[in-house]
XYZ file of C-alpha atoms in Angstrom:
380
model
C -11.531 3.804 9.359
C -8.974 1.130 8.591
C -8.976 2.009 4.919
C -8.497 5.695 5.744
C -5.565 4.861 8.017
C -4.043 2.687 5.277
C -4.408 5.404 2.629
C -2.492 7.873 4.793
C 0.115 5.322 5.858
C 0.801 4.510 2.215
C 1.328 8.225 1.502
C 4.099 8.387 4.126
C 6.022 5.818 2.086
C 4.975 6.887 -1.418
C 5.931 10.540 -0.908
C 9.592 9.613 -1.459
C 8.794 7.803 -4.706
C 6.883 10.804 -6.035
C 10.149 12.746 -5.909
C 12.482 10.271 -7.604
C 10.510 7.275 -8.784
C 10.290 3.749 -7.456
C 13.251 1.922 -9.013
C 15.917 3.614 -6.888
C 17.013 4.199 -3.300
C 13.800 4.506 -1.317
C 14.925 7.385 0.923
C 17.564 8.896 -1.333
C 20.819 10.050 0.222
C 21.706 12.506 2.964
C 24.597 15.008 3.089
C 27.502 14.626 5.484
C 26.430 15.214 9.095
C 22.697 15.196 8.232
C 20.267 17.078 10.494
C 18.721 14.991 13.252
C 15.085 15.702 12.116
C 15.896 14.253 8.692
C 17.389 11.095 10.168
C 14.523 10.781 12.636
C 11.922 11.187 9.886
C 13.462 8.410 7.789
C 13.795 6.170 10.843
C 10.151 6.627 11.869
C 8.816 6.033 8.351
C 10.900 2.870 7.982
C 9.971 1.606 11.440
C 6.276 2.480 11.546
C 5.082 2.815 7.925
C 7.258 1.023 5.358
C 5.724 -2.387 4.500
C 2.972 -1.842 7.115
C 0.107 -0.137 5.338
C 0.011 -1.735 1.904
C -0.655 -5.117 3.654
C -3.613 -3.498 5.433
C -4.836 -2.021 2.151
C -4.567 -5.407 0.399
C -6.184 -7.185 3.360
C -9.128 -4.784 3.206
C -9.386 -5.273 -0.557
C -9.856 -8.982 0.110
C -12.465 -8.200 2.759
C -14.263 -5.930 0.290
C -14.073 -8.693 -2.305
C -15.901 -11.059 0.067
C -18.569 -8.511 1.014
C -19.187 -7.259 -2.520
C -19.370 -10.659 -4.211
C -21.841 -11.865 -1.586
C -23.913 -8.723 -2.099
C -23.858 -9.224 -5.883
C -24.919 -12.837 -5.449
C -27.949 -11.741 -3.418
C -28.840 -9.105 -6.027
C -28.276 -11.198 -9.151
C -29.335 -14.605 -7.897
C -26.295 -16.766 -8.698
C -22.566 -16.919 -8.070
C -21.890 -17.085 -11.793
C -23.599 -13.746 -12.411
C -21.963 -12.238 -9.337
C -18.517 -13.263 -10.558
C -19.232 -11.862 -14.013
C -20.287 -8.515 -12.538
C -17.269 -8.345 -10.247
C -14.950 -9.287 -13.104
C -16.139 -6.160 -14.929
C -15.149 -4.092 -11.906
C -11.713 -5.665 -11.897
C -11.237 -5.004 -15.605
C -11.924 -1.312 -15.123
C -9.668 -1.255 -12.076
C -6.948 -2.684 -14.315
C -7.559 0.139 -16.809
C -7.311 2.729 -14.022
C -4.097 1.120 -12.798
C -2.418 1.079 -16.206
C -3.357 4.712 -16.866
C -2.150 5.680 -13.399
C 1.156 3.835 -13.813
C 2.008 5.100 -17.289
C 0.664 8.658 -17.008
C 1.029 9.682 -13.354
C 3.241 7.522 -11.126
C 5.097 4.265 -11.667
C 4.389 2.912 -8.179
C 0.781 1.979 -8.983
C -0.794 -0.881 -6.976
C -4.199 -0.971 -8.697
C -2.879 -3.080 -11.569
C -1.607 -5.753 -9.184
C -4.848 -5.708 -7.207
C -6.929 -6.153 -10.361
C -4.860 -9.124 -11.554
C -4.815 -10.736 -8.108
C -8.585 -10.242 -7.834
C -9.128 -12.021 -11.142
C -7.000 -14.937 -9.974
C -8.973 -15.434 -6.766
C -12.393 -14.765 -8.314
C -13.208 -18.513 -8.560
C -12.875 -18.669 -4.741
C -15.809 -16.289 -4.218
C -18.183 -19.204 -3.672
C -15.608 -21.648 -2.280
C -15.872 -23.325 1.112
C -13.891 -21.878 3.982
C -11.615 -24.896 4.105
C -10.626 -24.400 0.464
C -9.893 -20.683 0.974
C -7.850 -21.450 4.096
C -5.869 -24.231 2.430
C -5.173 -22.053 -0.599
C -3.883 -19.287 1.683
C -1.490 -21.687 3.437
C -0.287 -23.126 0.138
C 0.413 -19.766 -1.517
C 2.014 -18.341 1.657
C 4.313 -21.331 2.054
C 5.432 -21.225 -1.552
C 6.049 -17.488 -1.431
C 8.096 -17.687 1.795
C 10.257 -20.434 0.335
C 10.821 -18.391 -2.814
C 11.782 -15.274 -0.826
C 14.254 -17.233 1.314
C 15.956 -18.457 -1.860
C 15.903 -14.940 -3.321
C 17.558 -13.072 -0.414
C 21.179 -14.021 -1.295
C 20.635 -12.782 -4.879
C 19.865 -9.259 -3.665
C 23.040 -8.789 -1.626
C 25.616 -6.278 -2.784
C 29.297 -7.027 -3.352
C 30.686 -3.987 -1.569
C 31.776 -0.490 -2.540
C 31.651 -0.874 -6.363
C 27.984 -1.915 -6.298
C 27.150 0.863 -3.846
C 28.902 3.455 -5.995
C 27.001 2.300 -9.061
C 23.695 2.436 -7.193
C 24.404 5.972 -5.987
C 25.350 7.048 -9.503
C 22.137 5.585 -10.928
C 20.098 7.301 -8.223
C 21.704 10.684 -8.939
C 20.879 10.401 -12.643
C 17.274 9.375 -12.000
C 16.859 12.015 -9.302
C 17.972 14.726 -11.729
C 15.475 13.602 -14.385
C 12.509 13.249 -12.052
C 13.026 16.486 -10.136
C 14.493 18.718 -12.853
C 13.641 17.124 -16.202
C 10.933 18.308 -18.572
C 7.604 16.537 -18.989
C 8.813 14.312 -21.828
C 11.962 13.177 -19.998
C 9.946 12.390 -16.865
C 7.301 10.546 -18.905
C 9.876 8.314 -20.592
C 11.546 7.387 -17.306
C 8.185 6.843 -15.616
C 7.016 4.470 -18.372
C 10.253 2.497 -18.128
C 9.970 2.310 -14.337
C 6.369 1.176 -14.527
C 7.252 -1.658 -16.892
C 9.997 -2.768 -14.501
C 7.609 -2.502 -11.550
C 5.131 -4.745 -13.381
C 7.811 -7.444 -13.497
C 8.402 -6.953 -9.782
C 4.643 -7.084 -9.162
C 4.536 -10.478 -10.882
C 6.964 -11.791 -8.263
C 4.951 -10.156 -5.465
C 1.577 -11.394 -6.705
C 1.453 -14.437 -4.364
C 2.063 -12.113 -1.406
C -0.871 -9.916 -2.432
C -3.078 -12.960 -2.979
C -2.345 -14.219 0.543
C -3.380 -10.851 1.986
C -6.563 -10.940 -0.111
C -7.363 -14.422 1.168
C -6.814 -13.319 4.774
C -9.307 -10.520 4.177
C -11.821 -13.011 2.778
C -11.365 -15.291 5.784
C -11.758 -12.334 8.182
C -15.172 -11.584 6.688
C -16.299 -15.197 6.390
C -15.324 -15.991 10.007
C -16.642 -12.637 11.275
C -13.301 -11.472 12.691
C -13.558 -8.136 10.887
C -17.321 -7.670 10.648
C -18.111 -8.723 14.256
C -14.910 -8.006 16.180
C -16.664 -7.867 19.555
C -17.266 -11.623 19.286
C -13.582 -12.288 18.685
C -11.881 -10.026 21.220
C -9.729 -12.864 22.547
C -8.332 -13.482 19.061
C -7.711 -9.772 18.475
C -5.975 -9.426 21.866
C -3.646 -12.266 20.928
C -2.923 -10.712 17.518
C -2.350 -7.314 19.131
C 0.104 -8.777 21.642
C 2.073 -10.690 19.028
C 1.881 -7.962 16.378
C 2.987 -5.075 18.589
C 5.125 -7.044 21.014
C 7.103 -8.858 18.328
C 6.690 -6.605 15.320
C 7.626 -3.288 16.929
C 11.113 -4.249 18.248
C 11.829 -6.147 15.038
C 10.918 -3.176 12.848
C 12.788 -0.690 15.039
C 15.960 -2.730 14.603
C 15.512 -3.021 10.839
C 14.719 0.714 10.547
C 17.912 1.522 12.448
C 19.887 -0.427 9.858
C 18.045 1.229 6.947
C 18.683 4.709 8.384
C 22.356 3.908 8.897
C 22.576 2.920 5.234
C 21.009 6.229 4.154
C 23.397 8.235 6.336
C 26.458 6.273 5.166
C 25.814 4.174 2.036
C 29.309 2.641 2.282
C 28.935 1.389 5.857
C 29.692 -2.309 6.364
C 28.168 -2.845 9.808
C 24.723 -3.787 8.473
C 23.844 -5.817 5.406
C 21.368 -3.403 3.825
C 19.746 -5.994 1.539
C 19.250 -8.424 4.422
C 17.688 -5.824 6.704
C 15.446 -4.610 3.880
C 14.224 -8.203 3.536
C 13.715 -8.419 7.310
C 11.722 -5.188 7.207
C 9.595 -6.687 4.437
C 8.983 -9.784 6.579
C 8.313 -7.917 9.807
C 6.121 -5.201 8.327
C 2.942 -7.311 8.001
C 3.397 -8.532 11.607
C 3.290 -4.980 12.916
C 0.455 -4.195 10.484
C -1.569 -6.987 12.091
C -0.922 -5.322 15.446
C -2.258 -2.032 14.085
C -5.446 -3.698 12.855
C -5.938 -5.538 16.142
C -5.425 -2.350 18.164
C -8.232 -0.679 16.229
C -10.493 -3.716 16.666
C -9.970 -3.431 20.448
C -10.278 0.366 20.670
C -12.915 1.875 22.934
C -16.050 3.673 21.724
C -14.678 7.184 22.355
C -11.577 6.527 20.236
C -13.651 4.864 17.519
C -16.104 7.777 17.319
C -13.238 10.253 16.964
C -11.498 8.167 14.302
C -14.766 7.597 12.469
C -15.408 11.334 12.237
C -12.011 12.068 10.693
C -10.872 8.921 8.894
C -13.989 7.044 7.775
C -14.744 9.638 5.030
C -11.184 9.228 3.737
C -11.661 5.454 3.636
C -14.973 5.737 1.816
C -13.138 7.660 -0.899
C -9.997 5.504 -0.813
C -9.592 5.178 -4.592
C -10.126 8.903 -5.194
C -7.761 9.853 -2.378
C -5.079 7.403 -3.508
C -5.092 8.790 -7.051
C -5.245 12.386 -5.805
C -2.133 11.772 -3.693
C -0.266 10.680 -6.814
C -1.430 13.714 -8.810
C -0.495 16.155 -6.059
C 2.780 14.456 -5.166
C 4.114 14.239 -8.714
C 2.992 17.790 -9.559
C 4.593 19.286 -6.455
C 7.826 17.284 -6.434
C 8.710 16.400 -10.026
C 10.325 18.572 -12.689
C 7.262 18.376 -14.936
C 5.432 20.249 -12.144
C 6.835 22.573 -9.490
C 10.008 20.523 -8.951
C 10.148 20.894 -5.163
C 11.761 17.452 -4.882
C 15.110 18.904 -5.995
C 15.433 21.036 -2.855
C 13.089 19.657 -0.203
C 14.604 17.894 2.834
C 13.263 14.610 4.300
C 11.677 16.335 7.305
C 10.001 18.806 4.958
C 8.872 15.912 2.768
C 7.019 14.409 5.710
C 5.555 17.803 6.565
C 4.194 18.002 3.035
C 2.636 14.542 3.434
C 0.902 15.674 6.641
C -0.486 18.748 4.864
C -1.859 16.551 2.063
C -3.478 14.282 4.679
C -5.140 17.221 6.411
C -6.431 18.527 3.094
C -7.848 15.136 2.151
C -9.637 14.781 5.488
C -11.392 18.113 4.941
C -12.081 17.434 1.265
C -13.493 13.949 1.937
C -15.820 15.169 4.667
C -17.023 18.045 2.483
C -17.534 15.856 -0.605
C -19.547 13.208 1.242
C -21.958 15.825 2.553
C -23.286 16.165 -0.992
C -22.426 12.864 -2.706
C -22.698 9.213 -1.722
C -19.309 8.248 -3.173
C -16.022 9.724 -4.198
C -15.732 10.821 -7.839
C -13.517 7.910 -8.932
C -15.638 5.391 -7.019
C -18.745 6.669 -8.796
C -17.032 6.531 -12.188
C -15.739 3.019 -11.494
C -19.187 1.791 -10.528
C -20.845 3.396 -13.567
C -18.295 1.964 -16.013
C -18.640 -1.497 -14.466
C -22.387 -1.381 -14.980
C -21.949 -0.476 -18.618
C -19.715 -3.543 -19.184
């Protein structure tokens, strides 16, 4: 269920990047006196989705890492063999990620996950104390680095803003109206730039992986009923602190979209605050699900668990559909579609994936990409 929720939450953020790439203004620009639904849509995505669901996805990848390596160890008899088998999975995930990034969409996360997984693979058999200490060490170093980096991302006023808007307009025209070759060239360039950015973000992903490992090893995620006090505390802090914090940051982000030249809010600073506060609210989301009652869980399981079981297939399908519908190499809807309509399109894709996932799993044990991944990993 959590993985299904994360897949759909990621789509709410990625839908904008399908239209005009990832190395540009996240929400584009709005005309003078923009319609209220468009402003509201951007505000809600920034407040409730941006930087909230990729942490959950990464956290669950770490949890899956812990469960799968332990399962492989039981099957193969030793940690060395288990690590070798899981390394093959990560290598093929890296291949999928590179193909996805260069050929479909530059905002790929699979490449980063594969590299991060390889880096933490030696911790598969490590003691809990070592995993915990490594998480604290990497988190502390990353936070210090980000604090030093914030001043470097600040703009110097109207000239920088004008240049950014000009760059966005040029990229927007290529992605939404360019031919397949023009889009492919820009996408490849953006993916290479995003790989450099992913290198900087790698410690952040590793921390989320390690939290997922700890959640499985301590039983927080696999036996939540035994840890309800912990989850209540996380829910209170995550929602109570994270929600107001993210609402404030989203207000600033929306104001910047409506008036890029406004000087009331420091856009770069609030973007950094949104990045910091997103995982806090994400933790509140996870805790709320851990504390949900049986009726809610049964309903969510019926609709979202199939999506989560096919997370890789659904993630890649979102990219294929989004780029085909919105980019110039496909139907080119991104050139004319409004933000509110963009979110409506995302909801339609979600509904289609719910129905498709439920139908597919009636006849097959796994999604098509999951089955291919598993088969390739077995072959070496």
